[in-house]
Every structure is written in C-alpha cells, then in structure tokens.
Coordinates of C-alpha atoms in Angstrom, one line a residue:
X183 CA -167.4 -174.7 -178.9
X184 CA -170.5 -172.9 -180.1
X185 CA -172.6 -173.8 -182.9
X186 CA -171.7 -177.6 -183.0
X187 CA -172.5 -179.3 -186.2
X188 CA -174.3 -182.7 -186.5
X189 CA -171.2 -184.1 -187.8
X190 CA -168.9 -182.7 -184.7
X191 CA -171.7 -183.8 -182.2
X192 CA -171.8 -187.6 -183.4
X193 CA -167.4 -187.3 -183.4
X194 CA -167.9 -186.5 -180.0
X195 CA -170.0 -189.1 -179.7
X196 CA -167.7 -191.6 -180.8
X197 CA -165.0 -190.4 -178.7
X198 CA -166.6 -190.2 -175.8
X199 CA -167.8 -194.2 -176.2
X200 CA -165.3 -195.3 -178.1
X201 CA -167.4 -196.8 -180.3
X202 CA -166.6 -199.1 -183.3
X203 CA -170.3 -198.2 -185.1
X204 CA -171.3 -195.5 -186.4
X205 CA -173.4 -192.9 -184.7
X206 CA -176.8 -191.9 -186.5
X207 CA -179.0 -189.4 -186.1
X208 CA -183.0 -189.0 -187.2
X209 CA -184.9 -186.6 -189.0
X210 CA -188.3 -185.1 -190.9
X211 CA -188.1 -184.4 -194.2
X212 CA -190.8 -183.3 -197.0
X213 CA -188.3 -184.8 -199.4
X214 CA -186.3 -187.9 -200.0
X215 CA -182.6 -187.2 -199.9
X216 CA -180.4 -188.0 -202.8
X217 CA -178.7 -191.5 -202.4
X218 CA -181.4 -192.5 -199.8
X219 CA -182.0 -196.4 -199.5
X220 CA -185.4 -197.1 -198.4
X221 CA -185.6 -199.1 -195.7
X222 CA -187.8 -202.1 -196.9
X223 CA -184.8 -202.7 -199.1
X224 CA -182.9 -203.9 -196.4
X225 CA -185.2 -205.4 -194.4
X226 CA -189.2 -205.5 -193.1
X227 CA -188.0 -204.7 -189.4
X228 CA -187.2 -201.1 -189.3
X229 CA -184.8 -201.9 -185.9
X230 CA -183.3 -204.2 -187.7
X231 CA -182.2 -201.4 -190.7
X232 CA -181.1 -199.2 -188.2
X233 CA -178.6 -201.8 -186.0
X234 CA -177.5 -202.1 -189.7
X235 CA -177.2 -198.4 -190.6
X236 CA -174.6 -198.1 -187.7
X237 CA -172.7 -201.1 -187.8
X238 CA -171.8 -201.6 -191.5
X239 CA -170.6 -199.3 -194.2
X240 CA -172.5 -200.2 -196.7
X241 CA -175.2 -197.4 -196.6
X242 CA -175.1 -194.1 -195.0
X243 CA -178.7 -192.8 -195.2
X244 CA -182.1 -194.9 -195.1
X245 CA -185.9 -193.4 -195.4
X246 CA -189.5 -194.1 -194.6
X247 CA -192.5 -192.4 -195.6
X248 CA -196.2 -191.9 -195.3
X249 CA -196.3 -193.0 -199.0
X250 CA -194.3 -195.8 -199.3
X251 CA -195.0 -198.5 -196.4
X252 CA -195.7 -201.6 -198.5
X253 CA -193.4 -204.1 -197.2
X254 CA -193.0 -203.1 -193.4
X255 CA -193.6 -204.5 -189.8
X256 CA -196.7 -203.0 -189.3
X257 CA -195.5 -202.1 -185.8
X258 CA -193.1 -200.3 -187.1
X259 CA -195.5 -198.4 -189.4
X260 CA -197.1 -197.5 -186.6
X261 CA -194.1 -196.4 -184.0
X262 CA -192.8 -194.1 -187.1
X263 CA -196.2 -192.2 -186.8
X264 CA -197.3 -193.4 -190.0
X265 CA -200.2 -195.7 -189.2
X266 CA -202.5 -196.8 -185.8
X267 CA -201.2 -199.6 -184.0
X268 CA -203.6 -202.6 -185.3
X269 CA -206.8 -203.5 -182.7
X270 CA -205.9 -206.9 -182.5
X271 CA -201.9 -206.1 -181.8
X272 CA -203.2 -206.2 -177.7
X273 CA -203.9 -210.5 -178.3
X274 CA -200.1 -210.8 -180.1
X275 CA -198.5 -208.7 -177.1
X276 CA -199.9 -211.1 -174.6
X277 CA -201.5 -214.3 -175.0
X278 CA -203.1 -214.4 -178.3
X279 CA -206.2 -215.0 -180.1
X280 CA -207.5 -217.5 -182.5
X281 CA -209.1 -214.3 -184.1
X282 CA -205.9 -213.0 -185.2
X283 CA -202.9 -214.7 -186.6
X284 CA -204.1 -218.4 -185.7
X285 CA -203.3 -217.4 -182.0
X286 CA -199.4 -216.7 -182.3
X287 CA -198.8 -214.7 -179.2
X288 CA -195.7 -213.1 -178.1
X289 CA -196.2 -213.4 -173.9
X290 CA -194.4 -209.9 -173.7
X291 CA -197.5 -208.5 -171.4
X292 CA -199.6 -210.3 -169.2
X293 CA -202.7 -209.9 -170.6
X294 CA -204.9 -207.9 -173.4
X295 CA -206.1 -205.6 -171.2
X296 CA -202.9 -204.6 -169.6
X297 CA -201.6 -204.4 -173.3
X298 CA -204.3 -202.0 -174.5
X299 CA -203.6 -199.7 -171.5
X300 CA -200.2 -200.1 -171.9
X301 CA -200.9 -199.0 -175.8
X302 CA -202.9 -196.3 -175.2
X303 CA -200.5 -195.2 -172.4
X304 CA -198.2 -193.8 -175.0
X305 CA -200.5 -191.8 -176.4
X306 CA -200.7 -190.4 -180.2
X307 CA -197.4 -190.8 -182.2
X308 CA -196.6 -188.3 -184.7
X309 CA -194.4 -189.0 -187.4
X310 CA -191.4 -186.5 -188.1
X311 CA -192.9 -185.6 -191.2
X312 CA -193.4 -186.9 -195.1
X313 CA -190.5 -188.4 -194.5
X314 CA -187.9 -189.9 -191.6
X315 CA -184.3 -190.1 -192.5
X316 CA -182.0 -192.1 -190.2
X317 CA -178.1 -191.2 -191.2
X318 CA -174.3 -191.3 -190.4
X319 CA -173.1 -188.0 -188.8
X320 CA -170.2 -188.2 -190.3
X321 CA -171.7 -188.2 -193.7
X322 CA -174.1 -184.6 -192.9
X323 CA -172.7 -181.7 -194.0
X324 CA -176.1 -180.0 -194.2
X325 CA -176.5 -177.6 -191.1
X326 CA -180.6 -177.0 -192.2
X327 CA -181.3 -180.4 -191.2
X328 CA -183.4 -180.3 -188.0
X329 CA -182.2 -183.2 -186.2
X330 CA -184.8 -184.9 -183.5
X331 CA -182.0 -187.3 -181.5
X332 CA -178.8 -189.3 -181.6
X333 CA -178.7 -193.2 -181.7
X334 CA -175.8 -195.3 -180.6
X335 CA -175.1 -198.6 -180.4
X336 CA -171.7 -199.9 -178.2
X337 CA -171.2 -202.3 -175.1
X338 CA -172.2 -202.7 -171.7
X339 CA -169.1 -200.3 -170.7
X340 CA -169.5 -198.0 -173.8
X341 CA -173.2 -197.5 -173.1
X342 CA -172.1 -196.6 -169.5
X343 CA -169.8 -194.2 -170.1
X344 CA -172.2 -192.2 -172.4
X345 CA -175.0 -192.7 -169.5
X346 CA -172.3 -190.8 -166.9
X347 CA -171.7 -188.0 -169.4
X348 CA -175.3 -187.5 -169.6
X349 CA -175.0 -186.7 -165.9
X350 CA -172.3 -184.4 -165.8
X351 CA -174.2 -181.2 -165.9
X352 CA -178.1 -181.6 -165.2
X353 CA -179.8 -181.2 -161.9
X354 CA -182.3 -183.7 -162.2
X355 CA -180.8 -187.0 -161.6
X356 CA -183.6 -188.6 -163.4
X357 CA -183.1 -188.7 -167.2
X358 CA -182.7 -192.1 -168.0
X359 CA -184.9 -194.4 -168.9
X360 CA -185.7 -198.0 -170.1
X361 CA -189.0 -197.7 -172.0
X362 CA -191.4 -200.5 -172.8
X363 CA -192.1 -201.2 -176.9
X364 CA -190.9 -202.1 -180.1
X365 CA -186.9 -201.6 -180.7
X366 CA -187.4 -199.1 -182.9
X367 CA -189.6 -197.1 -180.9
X368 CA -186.3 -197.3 -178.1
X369 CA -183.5 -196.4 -181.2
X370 CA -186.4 -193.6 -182.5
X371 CA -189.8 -192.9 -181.5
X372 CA -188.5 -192.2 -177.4
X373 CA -185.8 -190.1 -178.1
X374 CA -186.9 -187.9 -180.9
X375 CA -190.3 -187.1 -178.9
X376 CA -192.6 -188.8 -181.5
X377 CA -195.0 -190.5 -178.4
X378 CA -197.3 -187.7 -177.1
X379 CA -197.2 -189.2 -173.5
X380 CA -193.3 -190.0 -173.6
X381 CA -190.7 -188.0 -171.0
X382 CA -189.1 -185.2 -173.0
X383 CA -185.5 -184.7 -173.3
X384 CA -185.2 -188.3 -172.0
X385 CA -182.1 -190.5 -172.9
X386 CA -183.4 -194.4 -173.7
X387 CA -181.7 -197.4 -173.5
X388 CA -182.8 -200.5 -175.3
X389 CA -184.2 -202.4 -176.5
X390 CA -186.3 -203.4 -173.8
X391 CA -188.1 -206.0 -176.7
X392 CA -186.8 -209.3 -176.4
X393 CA -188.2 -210.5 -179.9
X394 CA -185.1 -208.8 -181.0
X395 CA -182.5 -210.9 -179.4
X396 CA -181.6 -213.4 -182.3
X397 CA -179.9 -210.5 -184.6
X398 CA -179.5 -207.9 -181.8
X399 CA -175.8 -208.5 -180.3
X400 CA -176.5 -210.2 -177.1
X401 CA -173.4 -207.6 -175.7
X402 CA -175.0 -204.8 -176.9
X403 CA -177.0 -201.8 -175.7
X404 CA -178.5 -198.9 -177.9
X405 CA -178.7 -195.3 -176.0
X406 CA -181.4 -192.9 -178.2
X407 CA -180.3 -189.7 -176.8
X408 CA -182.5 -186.1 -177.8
X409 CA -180.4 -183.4 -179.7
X410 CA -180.3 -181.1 -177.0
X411 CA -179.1 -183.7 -174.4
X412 CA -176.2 -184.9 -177.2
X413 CA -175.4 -181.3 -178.1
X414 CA -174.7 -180.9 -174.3
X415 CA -172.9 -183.9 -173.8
X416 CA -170.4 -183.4 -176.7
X417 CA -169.4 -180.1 -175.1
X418 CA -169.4 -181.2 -171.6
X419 CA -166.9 -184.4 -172.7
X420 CA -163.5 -182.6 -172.2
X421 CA -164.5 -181.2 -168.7
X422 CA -165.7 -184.9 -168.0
X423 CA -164.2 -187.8 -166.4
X424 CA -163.8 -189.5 -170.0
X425 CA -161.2 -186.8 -170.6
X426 CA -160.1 -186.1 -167.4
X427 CA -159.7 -189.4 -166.2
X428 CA -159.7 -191.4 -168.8
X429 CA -158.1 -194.5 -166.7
X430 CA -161.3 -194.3 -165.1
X431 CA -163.4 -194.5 -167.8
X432 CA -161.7 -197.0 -170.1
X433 CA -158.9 -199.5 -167.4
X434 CA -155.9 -200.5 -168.8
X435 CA -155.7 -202.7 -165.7
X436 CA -159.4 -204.2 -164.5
X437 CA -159.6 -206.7 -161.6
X438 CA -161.1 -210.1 -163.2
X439 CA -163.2 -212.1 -161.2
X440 CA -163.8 -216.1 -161.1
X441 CA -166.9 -217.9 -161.1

C-alpha cells in the first residue's frame, strides 16, 4: 500500500468511520481551481461552508484568498492566516465593551485579559498560501496537490473509532487534542499547522466553540487529522481492530441502558 493517493486516503477514511459525509481535505494554492465556489457564496462563517462541503453534494471544492475577503467572519479571515485578529475581538470573547459592537459579548473566556493571552498564545497564523482549497477526496485526482490535513465530520461512535485508529501505531499516547478557538480553526487552522504555537502532527476534535451549536449537529463531532497522521491511519486500518474485529468496533448487539 505505498504511495496512497488523496482520494484512497479519504476512502479509507470513510471506511474506517463509516461515515455518511464526505471526507475533505485542505490545501495552498497560488491559483483558483477550475469549478471552485468561493466560500462567501455559501455563507459568511467559513465553519459553516465546510460542515456543508462534507455533508451535501452540492459542491465539491470551495476557496478563500488573500484577495477576495469581502464578505467574511472576520475571525475567520483571521484563523485562515489572511488578516490579524481585530484588537477589540478580546472584549467580544469575554464580557464586552461599549467600545466595540454596543457591548455584545460572547462570555466564552472570563475576561479580556485572559482572552488577549489566550490570543496571543497561538501565536502567528500563516495562511496556506494565495489561496486555501477545502475539497472532497473523492473528487482529487491530482497527486501534485500538497495536502496540509484531513477533516471529518461523523458521530460520537464514528469519531471514536477514528480516534482508536490514530492509536494503533504511535508511541506517544498523547496526540489528541481539544483545542480552544473558532470552529474553523478546529476543522482547519489546528490540523493543517497554520498556528505557529499549535502541537504538530496533532489530531483535533471540535469544535470546542459553542456559538456554533444552532447549525452544528448537536450529535456530531469533527476530527481535523494532519496528512501524515491520516496517511498512517488509512494503512494501519486493515491490521486494526475496525477490520479485525469489526463487532467491536461497530455492535450489532449493544446493551441499552434506562434512565
């Protein structure tokens, strides 16, 4: 199984979670690919596109770029590497400021202090290039593209599965993570190794942002997954339990339990 393709890595993928949406991956480009949607087109909230991306079949490929940001969260401008994160964005994280936005305030960190920090924790984020393309491994033929990281999006169960395949073959137990930020920084920015100051070749699950939760399935998970760590775990999957012991992994019988 040498030389997996983006395509065969996201079929893996699939089979390994058993998912019913699509896997994506994300990558730079100087160029915007033929049949590209931007994203604005969809929607301002670039987590939002993406959920979307996977779960219909309506598009296969969306962009961003450095050029073209009218019309965009400007937190997502900013996790995508394209722009700074605003000065006043510390007030909205935590408990506002009649300075900025009439007060609205999101309560998501306890203060503006502990939000800057927790801002400048991440350090710089560098956009993947002119361009980032988010697209459907199934619909890549083009083995030239230099993919950053795999996003999926499945239930709790699904979500685990793909978490204990991570697991099969490294020695460090710890490369997992639930990252604090936007959603789009836990589907993108995390995994591909955008954020100067994130872990590297570190799975995410998300979102962790709860500002997501009235279109975000309340069932679901995402898992942003680095290529190396994907490329690995779509070669370790028929060695693994999820082929091995597949009653394991997926129960035909479960035990229910009454409240």
């Amino acid at each position: 199984m040498v030389g997996l393709t983006i395509k065969e890595i996201g079929t893996k993928l699939t089979q390994a979670g058993m998912l019913k949406t699509s896997v994506l991956c994300v990558y730079g480009s100087d160029t915007i690919p033929v049949d590209a949607t931007p994203m604005r087109k969809i929607n301002r909230c670039l987590a939002k596109v993406i959920f979307t991306l996977s779960a219909q079949k309506i598009i296969n490929k969306v962009y961003i770029g450095e050029e073209e940001l009218k019309g965009y969260c400007p937190g997502g401008q900013a996790w995508f590497g394209y722009k700074s994160f605003m000065p006043m964005l510390k007030y909205f994280l935590s408990t506002g400021s009649e300075d900025f936005r009439g007060g609205a305030a999101e309560f998501l960190i306890a203060n503006p202090d502990l939000a800057e920090k927790q801002l400048k924790s991440i350090g710089k984020i560098t956009s993947l290039g002119r361009y980032t393309i988010i697209q459907k491994c199934d619909e890549i033929d083009d083995q030239n593209l230099e993919a950053k990281a795999f996003i999926c999006f499945g239930v709790s169960e699904q979500i685990r599965n793909l978490c204990s395949l991570a697991h099969f073959r490294p020695e460090n137990a710890v490369n997992i993570q639930n990252l604090w930020g936007a959603s789009c920084a836990s589907f993108i920015t995390y995994p591909a190794g955008m954020a100067e100051n994130s872990p590297k070749n570190s799975i995410i699950i998300g979102p962790s942002d709860p500002t997501g939760n009235y279109w975000f399935p309340r069932n679901y998970l995402s898992i942003g997954i680095p290529f190396e760590i994907a490329k690995r775990m779509a070669r370790d999957l028929d060695q693994s339990f999820i082929t091995k012991r597949s009653e394991v992994a997926y129960p035909v019988n479960r035990t229910s339990f009454k409240s």
